Coordinates of C-alpha atoms and ligand atoms in Angstrom, one line a residue:
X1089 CA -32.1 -15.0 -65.0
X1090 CA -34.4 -17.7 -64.8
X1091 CA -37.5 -16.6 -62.0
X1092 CA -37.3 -20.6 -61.6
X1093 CA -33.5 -19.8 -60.2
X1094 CA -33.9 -16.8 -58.3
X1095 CA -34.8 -16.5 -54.5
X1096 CA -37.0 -13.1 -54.9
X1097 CA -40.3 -13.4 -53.5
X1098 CA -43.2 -10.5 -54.4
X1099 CA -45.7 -9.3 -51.8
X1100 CA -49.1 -8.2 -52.5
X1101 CA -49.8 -6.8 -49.2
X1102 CA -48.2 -3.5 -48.3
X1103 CA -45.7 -3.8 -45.0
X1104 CA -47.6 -2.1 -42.2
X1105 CA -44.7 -0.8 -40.9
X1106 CA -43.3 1.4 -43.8
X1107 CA -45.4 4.8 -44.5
X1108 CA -43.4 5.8 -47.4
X1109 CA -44.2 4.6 -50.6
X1110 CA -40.5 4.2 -51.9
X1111 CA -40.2 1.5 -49.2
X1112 CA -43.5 0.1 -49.3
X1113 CA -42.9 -0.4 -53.2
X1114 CA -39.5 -1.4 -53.0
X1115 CA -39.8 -3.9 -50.1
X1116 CA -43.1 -5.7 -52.3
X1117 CA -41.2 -5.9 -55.1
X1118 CA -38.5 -7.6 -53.7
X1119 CA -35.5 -5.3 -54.1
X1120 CA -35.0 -4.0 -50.2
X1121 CA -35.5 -6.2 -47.0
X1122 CA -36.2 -3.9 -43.9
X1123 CA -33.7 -4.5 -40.9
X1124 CA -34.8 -1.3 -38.7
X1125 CA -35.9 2.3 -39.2
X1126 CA -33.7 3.3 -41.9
X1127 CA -31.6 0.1 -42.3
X1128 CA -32.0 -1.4 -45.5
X1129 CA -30.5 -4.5 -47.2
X1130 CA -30.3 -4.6 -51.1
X1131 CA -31.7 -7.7 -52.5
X1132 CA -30.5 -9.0 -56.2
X1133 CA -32.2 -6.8 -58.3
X1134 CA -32.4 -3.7 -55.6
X1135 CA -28.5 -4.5 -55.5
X1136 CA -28.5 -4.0 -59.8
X1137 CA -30.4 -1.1 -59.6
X1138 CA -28.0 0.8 -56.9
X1139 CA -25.1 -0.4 -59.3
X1140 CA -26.4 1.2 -62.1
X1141 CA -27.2 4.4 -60.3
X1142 CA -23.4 4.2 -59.4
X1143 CA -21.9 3.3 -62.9
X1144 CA -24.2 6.7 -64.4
X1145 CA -22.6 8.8 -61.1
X1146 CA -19.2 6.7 -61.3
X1147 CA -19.0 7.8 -66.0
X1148 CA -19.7 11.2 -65.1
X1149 CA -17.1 11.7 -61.9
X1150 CA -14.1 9.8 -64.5
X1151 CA -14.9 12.2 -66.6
X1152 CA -14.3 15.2 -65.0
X1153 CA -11.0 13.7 -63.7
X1154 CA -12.1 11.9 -60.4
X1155 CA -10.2 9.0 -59.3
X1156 CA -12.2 6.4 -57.4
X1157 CA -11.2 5.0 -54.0
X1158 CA -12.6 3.9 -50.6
X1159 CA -12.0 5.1 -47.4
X1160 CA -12.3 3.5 -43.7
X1161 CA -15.7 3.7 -42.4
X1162 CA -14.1 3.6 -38.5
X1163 CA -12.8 7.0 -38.0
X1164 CA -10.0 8.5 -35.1
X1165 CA -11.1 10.6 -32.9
X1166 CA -8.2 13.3 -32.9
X1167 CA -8.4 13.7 -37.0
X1168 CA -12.2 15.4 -36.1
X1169 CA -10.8 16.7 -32.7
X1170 CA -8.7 18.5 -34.5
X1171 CA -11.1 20.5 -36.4
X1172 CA -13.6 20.4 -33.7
X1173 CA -16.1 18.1 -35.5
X1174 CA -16.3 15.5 -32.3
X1175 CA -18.2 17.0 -30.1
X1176 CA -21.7 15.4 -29.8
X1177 CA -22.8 19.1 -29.5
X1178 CA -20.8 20.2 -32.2
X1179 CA -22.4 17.5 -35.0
X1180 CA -25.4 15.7 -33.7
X1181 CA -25.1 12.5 -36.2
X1182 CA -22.4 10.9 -34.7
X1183 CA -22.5 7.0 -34.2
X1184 CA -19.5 6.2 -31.7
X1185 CA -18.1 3.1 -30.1
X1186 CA -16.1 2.8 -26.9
X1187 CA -12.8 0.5 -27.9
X1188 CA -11.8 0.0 -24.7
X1189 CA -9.6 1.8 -22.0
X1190 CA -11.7 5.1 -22.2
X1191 CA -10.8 5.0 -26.4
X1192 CA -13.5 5.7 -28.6
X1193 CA -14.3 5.4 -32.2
X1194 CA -16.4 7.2 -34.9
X1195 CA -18.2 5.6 -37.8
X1196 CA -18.2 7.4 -40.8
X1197 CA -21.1 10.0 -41.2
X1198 CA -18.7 12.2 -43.9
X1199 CA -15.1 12.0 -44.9
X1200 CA -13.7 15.9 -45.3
X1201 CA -11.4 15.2 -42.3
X1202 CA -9.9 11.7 -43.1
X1203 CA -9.4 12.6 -46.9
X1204 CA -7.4 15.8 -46.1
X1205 CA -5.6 14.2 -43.5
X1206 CA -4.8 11.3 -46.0
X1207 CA -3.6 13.6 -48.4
X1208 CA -1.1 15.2 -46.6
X1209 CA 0.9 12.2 -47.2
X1210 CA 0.9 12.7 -51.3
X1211 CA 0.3 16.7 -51.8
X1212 CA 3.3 18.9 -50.4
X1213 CA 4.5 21.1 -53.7
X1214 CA 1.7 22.9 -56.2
X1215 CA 3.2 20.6 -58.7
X1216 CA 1.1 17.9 -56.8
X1217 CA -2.7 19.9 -57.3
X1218 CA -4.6 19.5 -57.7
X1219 CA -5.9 16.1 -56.6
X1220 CA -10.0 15.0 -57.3
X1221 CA -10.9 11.9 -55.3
X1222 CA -13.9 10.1 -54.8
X1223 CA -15.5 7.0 -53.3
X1224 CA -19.0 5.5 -53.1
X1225 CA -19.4 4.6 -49.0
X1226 CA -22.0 3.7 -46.6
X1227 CA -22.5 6.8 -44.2
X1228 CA -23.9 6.2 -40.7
X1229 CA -25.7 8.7 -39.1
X1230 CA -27.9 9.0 -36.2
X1231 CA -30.7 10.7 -38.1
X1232 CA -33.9 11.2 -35.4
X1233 CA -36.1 10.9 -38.3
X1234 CA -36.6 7.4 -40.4
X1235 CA -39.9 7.4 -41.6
X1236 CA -39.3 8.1 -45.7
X1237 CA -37.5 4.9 -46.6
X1238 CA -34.7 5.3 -48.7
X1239 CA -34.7 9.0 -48.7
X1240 CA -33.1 9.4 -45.2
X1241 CA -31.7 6.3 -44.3
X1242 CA -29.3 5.5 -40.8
X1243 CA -27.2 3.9 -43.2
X1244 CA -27.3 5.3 -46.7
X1245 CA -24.9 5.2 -50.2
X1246 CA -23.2 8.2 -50.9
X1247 CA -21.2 9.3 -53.7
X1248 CA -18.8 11.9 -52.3
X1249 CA -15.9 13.6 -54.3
X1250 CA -13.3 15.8 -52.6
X1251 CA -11.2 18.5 -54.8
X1252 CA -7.9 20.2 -53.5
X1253 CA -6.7 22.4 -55.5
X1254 CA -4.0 25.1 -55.4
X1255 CA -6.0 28.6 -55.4
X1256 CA -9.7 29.8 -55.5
X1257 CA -9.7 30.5 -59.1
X1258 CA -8.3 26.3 -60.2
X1259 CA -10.9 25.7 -57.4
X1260 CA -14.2 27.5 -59.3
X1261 CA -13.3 25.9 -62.9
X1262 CA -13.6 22.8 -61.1
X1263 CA -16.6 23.8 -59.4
X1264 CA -18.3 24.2 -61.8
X1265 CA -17.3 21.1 -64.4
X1266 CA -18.8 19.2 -61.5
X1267 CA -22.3 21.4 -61.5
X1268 CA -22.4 20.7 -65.2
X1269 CA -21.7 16.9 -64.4
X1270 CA -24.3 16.8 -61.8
X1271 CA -26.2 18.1 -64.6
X1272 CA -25.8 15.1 -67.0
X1273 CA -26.2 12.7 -64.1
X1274 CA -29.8 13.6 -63.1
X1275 CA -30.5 14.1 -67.0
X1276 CA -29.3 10.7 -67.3
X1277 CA -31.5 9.2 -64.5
X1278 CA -34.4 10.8 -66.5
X1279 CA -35.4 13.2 -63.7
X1280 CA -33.1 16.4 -65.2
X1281 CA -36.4 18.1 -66.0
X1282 CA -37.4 18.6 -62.2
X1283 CA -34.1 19.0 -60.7
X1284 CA -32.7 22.2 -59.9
X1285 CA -29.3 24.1 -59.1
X1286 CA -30.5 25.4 -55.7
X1287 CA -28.8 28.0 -53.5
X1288 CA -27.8 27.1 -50.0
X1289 CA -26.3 28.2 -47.0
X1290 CA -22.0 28.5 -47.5
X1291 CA -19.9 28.9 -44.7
X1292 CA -16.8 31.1 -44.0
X1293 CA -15.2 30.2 -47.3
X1294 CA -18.3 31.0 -49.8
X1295 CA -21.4 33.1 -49.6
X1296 CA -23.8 30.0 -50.5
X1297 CA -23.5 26.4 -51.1
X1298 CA -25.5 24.5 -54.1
X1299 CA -27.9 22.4 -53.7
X1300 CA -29.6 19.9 -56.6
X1301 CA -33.1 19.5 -55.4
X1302 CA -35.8 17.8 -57.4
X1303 CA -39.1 19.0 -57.1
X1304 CA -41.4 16.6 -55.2
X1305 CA -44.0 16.4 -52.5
X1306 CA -42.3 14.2 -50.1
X1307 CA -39.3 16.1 -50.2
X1308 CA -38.9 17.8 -47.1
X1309 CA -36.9 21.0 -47.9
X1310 CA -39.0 24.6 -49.1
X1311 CA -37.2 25.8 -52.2
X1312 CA -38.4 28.9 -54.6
X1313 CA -38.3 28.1 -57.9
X1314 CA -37.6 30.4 -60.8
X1315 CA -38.6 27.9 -63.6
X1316 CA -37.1 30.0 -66.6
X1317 CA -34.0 30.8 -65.3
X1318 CA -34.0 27.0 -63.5
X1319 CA -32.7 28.3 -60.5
X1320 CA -34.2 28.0 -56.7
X1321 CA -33.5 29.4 -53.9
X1322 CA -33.6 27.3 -50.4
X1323 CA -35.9 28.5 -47.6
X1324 CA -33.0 28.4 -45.8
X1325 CA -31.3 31.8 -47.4
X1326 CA -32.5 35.0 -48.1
X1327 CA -34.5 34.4 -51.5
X1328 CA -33.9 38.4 -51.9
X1329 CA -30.5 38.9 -51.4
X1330 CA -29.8 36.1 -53.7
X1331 CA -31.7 37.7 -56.6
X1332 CA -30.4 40.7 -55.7
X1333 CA -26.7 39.4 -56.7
X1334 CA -28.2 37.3 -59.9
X1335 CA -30.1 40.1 -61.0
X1336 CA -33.5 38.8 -60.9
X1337 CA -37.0 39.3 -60.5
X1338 CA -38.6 38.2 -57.2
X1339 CA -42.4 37.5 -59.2
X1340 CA -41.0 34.1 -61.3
X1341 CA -40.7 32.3 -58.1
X1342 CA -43.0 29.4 -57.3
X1343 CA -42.6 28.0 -53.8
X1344 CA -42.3 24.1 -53.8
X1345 CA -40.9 20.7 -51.8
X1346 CA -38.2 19.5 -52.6
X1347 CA -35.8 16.1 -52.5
X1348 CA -31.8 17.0 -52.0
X1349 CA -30.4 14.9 -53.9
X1350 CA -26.7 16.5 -54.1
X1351 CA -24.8 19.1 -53.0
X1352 CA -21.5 21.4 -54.1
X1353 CA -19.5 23.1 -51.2
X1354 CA -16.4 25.2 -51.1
X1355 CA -14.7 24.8 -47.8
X1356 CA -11.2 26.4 -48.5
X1357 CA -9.0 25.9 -46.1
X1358 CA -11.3 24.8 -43.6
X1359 CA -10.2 21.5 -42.7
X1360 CA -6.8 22.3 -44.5
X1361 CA -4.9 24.2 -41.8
X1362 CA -6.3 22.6 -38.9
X1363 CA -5.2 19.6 -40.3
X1364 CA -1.6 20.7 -42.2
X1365 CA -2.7 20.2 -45.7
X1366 CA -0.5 22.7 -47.4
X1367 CA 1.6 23.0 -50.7
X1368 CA 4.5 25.1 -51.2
X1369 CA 4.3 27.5 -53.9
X1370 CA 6.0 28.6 -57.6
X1371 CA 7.4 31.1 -55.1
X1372 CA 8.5 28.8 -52.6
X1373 CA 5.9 30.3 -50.0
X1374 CA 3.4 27.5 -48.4
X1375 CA -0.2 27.9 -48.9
X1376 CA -3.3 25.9 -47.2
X1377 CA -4.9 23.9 -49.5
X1378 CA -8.0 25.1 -51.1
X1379 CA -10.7 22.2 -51.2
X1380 CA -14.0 21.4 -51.9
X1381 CA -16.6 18.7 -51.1
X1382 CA -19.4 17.6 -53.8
X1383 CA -22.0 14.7 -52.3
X1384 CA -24.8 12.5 -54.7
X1385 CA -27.1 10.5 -52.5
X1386 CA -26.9 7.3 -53.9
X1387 CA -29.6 5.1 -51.9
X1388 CA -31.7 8.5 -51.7
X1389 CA -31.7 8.3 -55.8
X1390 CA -32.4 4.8 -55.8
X1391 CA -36.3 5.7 -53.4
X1392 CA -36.8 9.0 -55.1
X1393 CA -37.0 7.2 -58.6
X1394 CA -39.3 4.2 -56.8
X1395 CA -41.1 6.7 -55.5
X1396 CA -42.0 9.2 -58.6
X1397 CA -41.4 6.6 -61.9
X1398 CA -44.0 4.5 -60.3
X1399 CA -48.1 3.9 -60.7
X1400 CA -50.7 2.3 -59.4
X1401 CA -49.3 -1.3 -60.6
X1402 CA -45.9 -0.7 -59.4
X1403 CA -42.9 0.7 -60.0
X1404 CA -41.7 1.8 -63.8
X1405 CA -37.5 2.2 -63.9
X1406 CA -36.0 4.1 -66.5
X1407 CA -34.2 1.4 -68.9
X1408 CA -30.7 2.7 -67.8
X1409 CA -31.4 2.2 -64.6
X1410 CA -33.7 -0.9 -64.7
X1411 CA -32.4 -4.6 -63.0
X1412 CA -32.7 -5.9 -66.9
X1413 CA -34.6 -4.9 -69.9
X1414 CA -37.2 -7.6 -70.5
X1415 CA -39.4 -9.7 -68.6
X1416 CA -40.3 -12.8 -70.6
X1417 CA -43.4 -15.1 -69.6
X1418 CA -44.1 -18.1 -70.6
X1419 CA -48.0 -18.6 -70.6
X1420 CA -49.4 -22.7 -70.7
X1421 CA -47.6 -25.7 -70.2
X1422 CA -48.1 -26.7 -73.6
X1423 CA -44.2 -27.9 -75.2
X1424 CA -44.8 -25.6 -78.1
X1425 CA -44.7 -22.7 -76.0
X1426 CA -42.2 -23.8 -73.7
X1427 CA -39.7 -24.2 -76.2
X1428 CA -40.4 -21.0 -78.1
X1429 CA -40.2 -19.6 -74.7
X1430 CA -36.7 -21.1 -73.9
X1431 CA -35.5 -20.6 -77.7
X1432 CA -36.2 -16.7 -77.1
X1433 CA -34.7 -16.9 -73.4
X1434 CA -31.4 -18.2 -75.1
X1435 CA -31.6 -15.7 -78.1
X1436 CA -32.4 -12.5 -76.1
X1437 CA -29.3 -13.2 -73.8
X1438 CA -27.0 -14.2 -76.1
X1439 CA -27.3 -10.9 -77.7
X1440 CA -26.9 -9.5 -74.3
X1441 CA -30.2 -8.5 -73.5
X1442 CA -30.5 -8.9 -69.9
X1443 CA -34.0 -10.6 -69.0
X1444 CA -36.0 -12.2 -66.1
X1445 CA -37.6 -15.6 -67.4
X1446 CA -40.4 -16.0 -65.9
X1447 CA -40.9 -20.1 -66.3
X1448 CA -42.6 -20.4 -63.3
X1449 CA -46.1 -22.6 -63.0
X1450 CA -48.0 -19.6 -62.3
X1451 CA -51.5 -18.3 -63.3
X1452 CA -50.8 -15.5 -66.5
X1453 CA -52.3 -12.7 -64.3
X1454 CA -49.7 -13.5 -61.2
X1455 CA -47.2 -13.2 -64.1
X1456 CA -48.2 -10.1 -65.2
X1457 CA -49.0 -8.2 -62.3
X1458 CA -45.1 -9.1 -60.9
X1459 CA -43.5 -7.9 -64.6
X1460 CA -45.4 -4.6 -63.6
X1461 CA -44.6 -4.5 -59.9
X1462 CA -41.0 -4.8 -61.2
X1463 CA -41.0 -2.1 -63.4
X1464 CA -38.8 -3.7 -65.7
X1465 CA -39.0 -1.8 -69.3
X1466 CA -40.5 -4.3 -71.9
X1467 CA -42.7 -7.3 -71.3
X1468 CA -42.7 -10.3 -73.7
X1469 CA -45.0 -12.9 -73.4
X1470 CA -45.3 -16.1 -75.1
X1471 CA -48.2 -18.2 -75.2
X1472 CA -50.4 -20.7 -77.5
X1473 CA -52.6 -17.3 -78.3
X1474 CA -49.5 -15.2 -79.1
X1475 CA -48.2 -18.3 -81.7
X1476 CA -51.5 -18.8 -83.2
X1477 CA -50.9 -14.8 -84.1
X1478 CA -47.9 -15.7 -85.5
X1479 CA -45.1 -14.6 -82.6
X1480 CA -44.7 -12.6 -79.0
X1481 CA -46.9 -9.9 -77.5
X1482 CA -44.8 -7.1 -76.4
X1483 CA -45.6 -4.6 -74.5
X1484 CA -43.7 -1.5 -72.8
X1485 CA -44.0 -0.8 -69.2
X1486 CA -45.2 2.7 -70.0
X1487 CA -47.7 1.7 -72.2
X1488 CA -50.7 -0.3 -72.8
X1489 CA -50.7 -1.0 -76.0
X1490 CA -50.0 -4.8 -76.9
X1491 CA -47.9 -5.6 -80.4
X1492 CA -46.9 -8.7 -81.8
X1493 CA -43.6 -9.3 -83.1
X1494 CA -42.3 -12.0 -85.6
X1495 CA -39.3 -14.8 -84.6
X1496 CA -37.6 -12.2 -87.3
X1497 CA -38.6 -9.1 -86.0
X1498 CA -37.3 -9.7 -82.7
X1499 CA -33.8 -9.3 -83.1
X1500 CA -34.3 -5.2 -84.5
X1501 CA -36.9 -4.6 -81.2
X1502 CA -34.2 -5.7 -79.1
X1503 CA -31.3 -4.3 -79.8
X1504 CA -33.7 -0.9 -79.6
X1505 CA -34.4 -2.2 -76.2
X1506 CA -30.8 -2.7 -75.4
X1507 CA -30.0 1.0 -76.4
X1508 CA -32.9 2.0 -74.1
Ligands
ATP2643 P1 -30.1 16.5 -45.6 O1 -30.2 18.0 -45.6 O2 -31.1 15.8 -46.5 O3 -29.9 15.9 -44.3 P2 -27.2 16.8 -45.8 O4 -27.2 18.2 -45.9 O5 -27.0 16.1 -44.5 O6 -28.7 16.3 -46.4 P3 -24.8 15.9 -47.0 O7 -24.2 15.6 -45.7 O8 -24.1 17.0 -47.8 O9 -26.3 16.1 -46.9 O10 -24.8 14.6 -47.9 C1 -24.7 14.6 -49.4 C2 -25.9 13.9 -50.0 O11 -26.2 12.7 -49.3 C3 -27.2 14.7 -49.8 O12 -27.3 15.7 -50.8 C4 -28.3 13.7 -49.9 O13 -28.6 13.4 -51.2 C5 -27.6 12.4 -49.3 N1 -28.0 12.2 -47.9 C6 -27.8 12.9 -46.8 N2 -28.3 12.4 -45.7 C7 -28.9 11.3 -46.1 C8 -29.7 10.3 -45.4 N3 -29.8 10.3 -44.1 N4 -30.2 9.2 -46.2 C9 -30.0 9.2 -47.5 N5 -29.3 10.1 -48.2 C10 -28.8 11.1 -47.5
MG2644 MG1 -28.4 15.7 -43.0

């Protein structure tokens, strides 16, 4: 990608609207435009960055036998009558539309109902369980509070995966491969270290729920931590009748905020029987489908990152998750440099490392000041100095340290920088 090409635009100044730094970050940087109080629209490289969130989330789901699909946004009324999910008073996030003729319609804010309603049409004999499906979507909900950016948007990306299976006990294997798989995502994103299984409130089909929260002041859930163990306990539940059941000690907790960024919940036959999702039997008897719903907020991932791999220059992406690997400036106009500068444009992409060119007629310190606002993972500059020392100055987002690396040597530090 040539800078020369592309429409993005940095700011310096910070929106005046936006109190969160995710936002404020992400919206100078050029990756989110702002449409309303937790309405955001994904620009190029805030579009890339979501994608490879997905891909990480989307590996990990395949894995563990999930098959992708999407389902409508616009949802029927009966389908949530049905399991008395309508009502205004019942769930409080509703977006609806009137359609006309006293007929109203839902938008989206989860998809338990419509998925077990779907699956009636394909699951009818235990020879058909058990089904995992899952689809990335845009929920819409009518959240009272915008005010953290990308962390609790109106209209956010979700990951959610639904399992039906035939009994409890097929249910809790499965269970479980996704906690591990939860696991390896948030390990992957680089922020395994802070996140933690975290027990939540159930529901009529299971004692608790499980949270992931990662540890972080502008979370805005209370969670007890037990940092050996790496467990925690949501303020939500009774800390002591939880460690009562795991067997632990109350004096390892540390309380802390916390940032939800998934969750694991067994709802049985919840939605099931209200909505005639059964399966008959090896004995010929029918039985309600047991199911289970496992969410990973996508877009909250994407402002959580922004917001903690970030410093005072800007932000800093993990190179898995990064728009592209290496920003490369040309410094000087003289044709030397411009050349060397294209040659190594044409190398670096040719052996598929993805990079941002910046060929623009721009002072060196605008130049470097956006390749650190962008947070992309390696800088490479060329410039008459950096020839006259015989190559490129590199330097890592992380780090300050400036090397300088050979025509030759460049091939070796870049396909390192690919496998970053
Ligand atoms: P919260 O307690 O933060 O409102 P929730 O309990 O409503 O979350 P779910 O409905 O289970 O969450 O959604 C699954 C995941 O989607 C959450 O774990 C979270 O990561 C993400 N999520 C939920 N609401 C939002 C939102 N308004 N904006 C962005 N992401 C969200
Ligand atoms: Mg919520």
């Amino acid at each position: 990608m040539k800078r020369s090409d592309l429409f993005l635009k940095t700011r310096k100044e910070v929106p005046s609207d936006e109190e969160a730094k995710n936002a404020q970050l992400l919206i100078r940087a050029g990756y989110i435009h702002k449409e309303m109080a937790g309405v955001y629209s994904y620009l190029p490289l805030g579009f890339k960055v979501l994608e490879n969130i997905k891909q990480i989330v989307r590996e990990e789901m395949d894995a563990i036998g999930g098959e992708e699909m999407l389902l409508s946004t616009l949802q029927h009324p009966h389908i949530w009558q049905s399991t008395d999910r309508w009502d205004d008073a019942k769930v409080d996030v509703w977006f609806k539309s009137a359609l006309g003729e006293g007929s109203e319609v839902g938008f989206g804010w989860s998809h338990e109902e419509p998925m077990s309603r779907l699956m009636t049409q394909f699951v009818s004999s235990y020879k058909d369980l058990p089904v995992y499906a899952y689809q990335f979507q845009t929920k819409l909900r009518r959240e009272l509070r915008s005010k953290s950016g990308l962390l609790r948007g109106r209209e956010f990306i979700m990951k959610d995966l639904y399992s039906f299976s035939r009994n409890r006990e097929e249910h809790d294997k499965f269970y479980a491969l996704v906690e591990q798989a939860y696991h390896k995502v948030y390990d992957r994103m680089g922020i395994g270290s802070i996140t933690y299984k975290t027990f939540a409130s159930g529901g009529p089909f299971a004692k608790y729920s499980h949270e992931f929260q990662t540890i972080s002041d502008i979370g805005e859930d209370t969670v007890y931590l037990d940092e050996t163990k790496k467990l925690a306990v949501n303020q939500e539940v009774s800390a002591d009748e939880v460690l009562q059941e795991l067997g632990l000690e109350r004096n390892g907790l540390v309380e802390k905020k916390a940032v939800e960024v998934g969750n694991i919940f067994t709802f049985g036959a919840r939605y099931s029987e209200p909505l005639g999702l059964f399966y008959t039997d090896e004995n010929g008897v029918q039985q309600p489908v047991f199911a289970g719903s496992y969410g990973i907020g996508i877009s909250r991932l994407m402002g959580l990152l922004a917001e903690i791999k970030s410093d005072e220059h800007g932000l800093v992406w993990p190179a898995g998750l990064a728009p592209c690997k290496v920003y490369l400036a040309s410094l000087g106009d003289e044709e030397e440099v411009r050349r060397q500068a294209n040659d190594a444009y044409g190398y670096l992409t040719d052996k598929g490392v993805s990079v941002i060119y910046d060929d623009r007629d721009e002072r060196p310190g605008e130049k470097f000041a956006d390749a650190d606002l962008l947070g992309i993972p390696y800088r490479l500059v060329i410039s008459q100095k950096s020839l006259e020392s015989g190559g490129f100055e590199l330097k890592k987002r992380t780090s300050t340290e400036v090397t300088i690396v050979q025509k030759d040597g460049l091939s070796a530090l870049l396909t390192k920088a690919g496998q970053a």
